[in-house]
C-alpha positions in Angstrom: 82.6 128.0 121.3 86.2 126.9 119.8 86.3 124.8 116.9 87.6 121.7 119.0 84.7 122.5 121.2 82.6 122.0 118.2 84.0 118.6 117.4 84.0 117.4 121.0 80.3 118.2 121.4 78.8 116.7 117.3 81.5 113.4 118.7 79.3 113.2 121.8 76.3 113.6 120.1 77.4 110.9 117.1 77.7 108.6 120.2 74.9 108.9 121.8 72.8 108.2 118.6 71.5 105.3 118.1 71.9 104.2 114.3 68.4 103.2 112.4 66.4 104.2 109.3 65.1 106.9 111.4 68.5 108.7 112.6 70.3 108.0 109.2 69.8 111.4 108.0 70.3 113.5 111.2 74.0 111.2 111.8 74.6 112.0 107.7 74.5 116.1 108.3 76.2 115.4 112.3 79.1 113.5 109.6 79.3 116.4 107.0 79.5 119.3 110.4 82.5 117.0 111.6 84.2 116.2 108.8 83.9 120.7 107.9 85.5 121.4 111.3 88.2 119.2 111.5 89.0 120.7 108.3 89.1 124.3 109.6 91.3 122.5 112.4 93.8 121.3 109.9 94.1 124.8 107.5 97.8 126.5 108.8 97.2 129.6 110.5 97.8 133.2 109.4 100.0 133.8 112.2 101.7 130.8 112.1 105.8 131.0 112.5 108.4 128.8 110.6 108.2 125.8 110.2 109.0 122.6 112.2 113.1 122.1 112.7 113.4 118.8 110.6 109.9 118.6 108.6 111.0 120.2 105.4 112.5 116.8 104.4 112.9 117.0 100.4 111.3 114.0 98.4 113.5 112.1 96.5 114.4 108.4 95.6 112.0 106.3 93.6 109.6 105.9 97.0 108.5 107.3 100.2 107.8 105.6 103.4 106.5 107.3 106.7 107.2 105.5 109.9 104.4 106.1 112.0 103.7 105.6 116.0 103.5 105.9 119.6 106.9 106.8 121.7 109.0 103.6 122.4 107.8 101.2 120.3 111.2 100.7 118.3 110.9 103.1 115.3 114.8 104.5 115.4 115.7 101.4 116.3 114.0 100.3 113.2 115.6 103.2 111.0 119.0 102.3 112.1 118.7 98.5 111.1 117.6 99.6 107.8 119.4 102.0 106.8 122.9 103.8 107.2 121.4 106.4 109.2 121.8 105.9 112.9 118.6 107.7 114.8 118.7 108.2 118.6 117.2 105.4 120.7 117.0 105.6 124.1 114.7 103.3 126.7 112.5 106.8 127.2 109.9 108.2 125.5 110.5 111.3 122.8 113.8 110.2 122.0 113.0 111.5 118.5 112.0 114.9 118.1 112.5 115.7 114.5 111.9 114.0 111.0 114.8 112.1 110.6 115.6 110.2 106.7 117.0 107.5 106.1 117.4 104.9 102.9 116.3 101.7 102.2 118.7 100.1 99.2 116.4 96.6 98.2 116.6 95.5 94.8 118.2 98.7 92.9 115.4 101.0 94.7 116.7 103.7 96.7 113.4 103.5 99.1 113.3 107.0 101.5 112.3 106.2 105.0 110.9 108.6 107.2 111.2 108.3 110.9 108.9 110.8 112.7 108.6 111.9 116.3 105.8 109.5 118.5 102.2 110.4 118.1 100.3 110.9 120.9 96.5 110.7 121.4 94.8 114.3 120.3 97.6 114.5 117.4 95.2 115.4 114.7 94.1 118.5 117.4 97.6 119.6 117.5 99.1 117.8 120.5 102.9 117.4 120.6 104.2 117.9 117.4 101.2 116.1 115.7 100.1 118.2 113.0 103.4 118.5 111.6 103.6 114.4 111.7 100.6 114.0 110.2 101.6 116.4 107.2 104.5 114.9 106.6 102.5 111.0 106.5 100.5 112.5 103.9 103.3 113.0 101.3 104.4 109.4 101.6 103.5 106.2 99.3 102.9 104.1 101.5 102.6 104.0 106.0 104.8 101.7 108.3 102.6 101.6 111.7 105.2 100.5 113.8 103.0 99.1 117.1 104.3 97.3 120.2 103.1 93.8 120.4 103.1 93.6 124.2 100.1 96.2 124.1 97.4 94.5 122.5 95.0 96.6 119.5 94.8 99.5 121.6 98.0 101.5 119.6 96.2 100.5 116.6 92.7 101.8 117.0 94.2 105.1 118.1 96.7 105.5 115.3 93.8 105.2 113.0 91.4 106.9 114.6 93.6 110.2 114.3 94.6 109.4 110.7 91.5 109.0 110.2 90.2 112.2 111.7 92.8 114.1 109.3 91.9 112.6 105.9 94.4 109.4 105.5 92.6 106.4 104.4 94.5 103.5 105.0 94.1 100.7 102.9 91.1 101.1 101.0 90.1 102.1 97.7 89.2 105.5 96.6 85.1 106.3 96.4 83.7 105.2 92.9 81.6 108.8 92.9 81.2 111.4 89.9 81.0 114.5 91.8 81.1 117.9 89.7 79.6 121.6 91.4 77.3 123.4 88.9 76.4 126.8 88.3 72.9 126.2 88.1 70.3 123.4 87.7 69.9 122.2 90.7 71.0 118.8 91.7 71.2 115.9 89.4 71.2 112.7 91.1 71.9 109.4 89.5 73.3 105.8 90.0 74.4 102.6 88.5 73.7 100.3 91.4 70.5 99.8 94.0 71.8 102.3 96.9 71.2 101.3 100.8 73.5 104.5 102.4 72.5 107.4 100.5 69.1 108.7 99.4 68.4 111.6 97.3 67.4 113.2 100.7 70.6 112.7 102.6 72.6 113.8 99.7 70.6 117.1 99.3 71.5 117.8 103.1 74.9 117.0 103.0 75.8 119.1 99.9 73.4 121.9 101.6 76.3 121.7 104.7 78.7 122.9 102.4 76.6 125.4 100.9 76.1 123.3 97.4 72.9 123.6 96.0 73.9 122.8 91.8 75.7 119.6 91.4 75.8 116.2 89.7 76.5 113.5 91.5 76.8 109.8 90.0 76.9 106.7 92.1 79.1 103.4 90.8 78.9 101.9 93.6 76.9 101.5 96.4 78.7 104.1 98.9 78.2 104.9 102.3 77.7 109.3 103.8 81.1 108.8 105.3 82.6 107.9 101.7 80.5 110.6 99.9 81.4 113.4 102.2 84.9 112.2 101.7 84.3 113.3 98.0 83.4 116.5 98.2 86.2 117.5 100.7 88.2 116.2 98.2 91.7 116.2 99.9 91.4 112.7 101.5 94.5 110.6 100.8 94.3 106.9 100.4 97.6 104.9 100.9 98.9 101.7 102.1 100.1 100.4 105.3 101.7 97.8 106.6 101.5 97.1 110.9 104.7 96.3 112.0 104.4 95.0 115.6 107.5 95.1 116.7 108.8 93.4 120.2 107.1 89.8 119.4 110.1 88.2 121.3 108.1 89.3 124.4 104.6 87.7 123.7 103.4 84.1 123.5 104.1 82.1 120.0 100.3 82.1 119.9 99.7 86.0 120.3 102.8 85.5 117.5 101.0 83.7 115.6 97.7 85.9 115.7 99.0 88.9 114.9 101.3 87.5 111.4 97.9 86.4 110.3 96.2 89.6 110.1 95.5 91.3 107.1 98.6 93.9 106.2 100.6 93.0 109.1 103.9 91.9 109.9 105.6 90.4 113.0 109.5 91.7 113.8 111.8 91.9 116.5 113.9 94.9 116.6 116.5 93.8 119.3 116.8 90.0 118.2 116.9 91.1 114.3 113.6 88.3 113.2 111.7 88.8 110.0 113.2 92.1 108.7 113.3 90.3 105.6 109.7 89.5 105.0 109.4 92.8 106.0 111.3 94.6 103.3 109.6 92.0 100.4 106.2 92.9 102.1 106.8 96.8 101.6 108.4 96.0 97.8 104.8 94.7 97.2 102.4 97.8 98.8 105.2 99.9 97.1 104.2 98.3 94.0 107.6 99.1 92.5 108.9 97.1 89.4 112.7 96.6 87.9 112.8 97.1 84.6 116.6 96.4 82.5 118.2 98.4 79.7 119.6 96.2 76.6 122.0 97.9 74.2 122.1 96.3 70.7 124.6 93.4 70.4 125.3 93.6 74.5 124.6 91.9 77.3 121.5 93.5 79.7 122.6 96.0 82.8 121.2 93.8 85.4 123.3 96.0 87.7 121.6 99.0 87.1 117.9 98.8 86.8 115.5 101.2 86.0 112.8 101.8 89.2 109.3 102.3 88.2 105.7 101.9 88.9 103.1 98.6 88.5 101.6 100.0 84.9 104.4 101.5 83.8 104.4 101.5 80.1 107.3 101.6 77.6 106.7 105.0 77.2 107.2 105.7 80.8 110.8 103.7 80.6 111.4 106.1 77.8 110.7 109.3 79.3 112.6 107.8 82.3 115.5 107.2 80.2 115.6 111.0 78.3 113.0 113.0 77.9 113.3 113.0 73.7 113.9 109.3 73.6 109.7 109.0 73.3 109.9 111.3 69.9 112.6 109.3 68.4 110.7 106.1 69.2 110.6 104.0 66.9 110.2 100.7 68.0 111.5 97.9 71.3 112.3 95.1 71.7 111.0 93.3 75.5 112.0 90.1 77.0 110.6 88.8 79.9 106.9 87.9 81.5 104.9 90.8 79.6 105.5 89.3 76.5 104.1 86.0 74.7 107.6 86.0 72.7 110.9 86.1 73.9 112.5 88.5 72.8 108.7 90.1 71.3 109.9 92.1 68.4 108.1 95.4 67.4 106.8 96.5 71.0 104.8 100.0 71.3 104.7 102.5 73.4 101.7 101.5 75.2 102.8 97.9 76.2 102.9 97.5 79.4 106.1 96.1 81.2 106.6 93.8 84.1 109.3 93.0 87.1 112.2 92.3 85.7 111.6 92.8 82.0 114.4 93.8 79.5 114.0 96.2 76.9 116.0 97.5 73.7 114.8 100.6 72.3 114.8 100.8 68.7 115.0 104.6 67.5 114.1 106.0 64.1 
């Protein structure tokens, strides 16, 4: 039996359990079989030949965005409005075959956009150019889903289910689990909260499906099999995204209306050119990407040419940004702006932490 025979059949079998206290254990070790196949599933082969025409797309800029989705539902379109980069549309499906980049310019970020070829069902398995798709998603910061509004949730509970099935977590927080293999001991099982997923038992089975049998394991929070198996893979990514449904000049202002009002989504219209804005200030956010000015002593600021960095950057990140020696010669800064109770705060260290839109003046020694 194949490996996607395997999964097929401990899917089936997943389904046809019902879930009580009494099948908890027997779904937990179904979970930890699944989650060890589709791995296998994912590993590139020996034998495999070059790769992909178009997925060998170097990072750059200050951010990375993957435009994700099903054929025709306006993602080079989308590319094209955004960017300087014109990508084939066409009314049929697969218009897009390769990864195609593009960039976003929005407040001083260079922001790289990534249109990819439509996903079809069975992608994580390998269908179309799936695989390839879905390796490229991984690298990204943060996911566009672009959906098609006439269709309902059905695009959506696809794309996630094969995301899903190949270790992108979308929009949730990493597992609060200290997990660290021994070379002897046994297993050493602890936690600081009153647990309702995960018994001693069911841990001990799990950690027996990947052939660990030393092992200390430390739950902060009260986590679920799925979560904890998710640990010990250890190659899960957790991102943003943003749903785009795209097309909403076709639906009813109350199917409008609906959709803007779930969680991480946005409503657009490709062809009439609504809400791109929003769009672009919603992504900004998930990007969680900050301007920061430079201040020369006895100038004006460069608002024209600000520095691009992370929520939490501190001033010794903006230093190392800067020049890579600037940090040694530190001696002190100067910040204005809303990370400071003064303005300008004199006598700033490196480990203040600046804000959107703050200026600084580095002092050096």
């Amino acid at each position: 039996m194949g490996i996607l025979e395997k999964i097929a059949e401990i899917e089936r079998e997943i389904s046809r359990t019902q879930k009580n206290k009494a099948t908890e254990y027997h779904l937990g070790l179904l979970k930890a079989k699944l989650a060890k196949y589709r791995a296998q599933l994912l590993e590139p082969s020996k034998s495999a030949g070059a790769k992909g025409e178009g997925f060998d797309v170097m990072k750059s800029g200050d951010a990375r965005v993957a435009l994700i989705g099903f054929p025709s539902v306006g993602k080079s379109t989308f590319l094209s409005l955004m960017t300087s980069t014109e990508s084939e549309a066409a009314s049929y499906e697969f218009t897009t075959l390769t990864c195609i980049p593009g960039v976003i310019q929005y407040k001083g970020a260079n922001i790289q956009l990534l249109d990819l070829p439509g996903i079809i069902e069975g992608a994580a398995q390998g269908k179309g150019r799936g695989r390839q798709v879905i390796a490229v998603a991984r690298t990204a910061d943060v996911v566009i889903m672009m959906l098609d509004a006439t269709k309902g949730d059905v695009q959506r509970e696809l794309l996630e289910k094969e995301l899903e099935s190949v270790g992108i977590r979308l929009n949730c927080p990493k597992p609060n689990i200290y997990f660290k293999p021994k070379k002897g001991g046994g297993l050493s099982y602890n936690s600081m909260v009153p647990l309702t997923h995960c018994p001693e038992k069911l841990v001990q089975l799990i950690l027996h499906e990947y052939k660990i049998f030393n092992a200390e394991v430390l739950f902060r929070e009260d986590s679920t099999p799925d979560e904890f198996i998710d640990v010990i893979v250890g190659n899960r990514v957790y991102m943003p995204c943003l749903y785009v449904y795209n097309k909403v000049d076709q639906i009813s202002i109350e199917e409008v209306d609906r959709l803007a009002h779930r969680p991480n989504s946005v409503v657009i219209s490709c062809g009439m050119k609504l809400n791109l804005d929003y769009l672009l200030e919603q992504l900004w956010e998930d990007l969680a990407l900050i301007c920061i000015y430079t201040k020369k002593r006895g100038e004006r600021p460069d608002f024209g040419d600000p520095i691009i960095m992370r929520r939490g950057a501190s001033v010794e990140h903006v230093c190392h940004r800067i020049h890579r020696t600037l940090a040694s010669q530190f001696k002190y800064a100067l910040v204005w702006g809303t990370s400071t109770k003064y303005s300008p705060q004199r006598r700033v260290g490196l480990t203040h932490i600046m804000e959107h839109e703050d200026v600084i003046q580095i002092v050096k020694k």
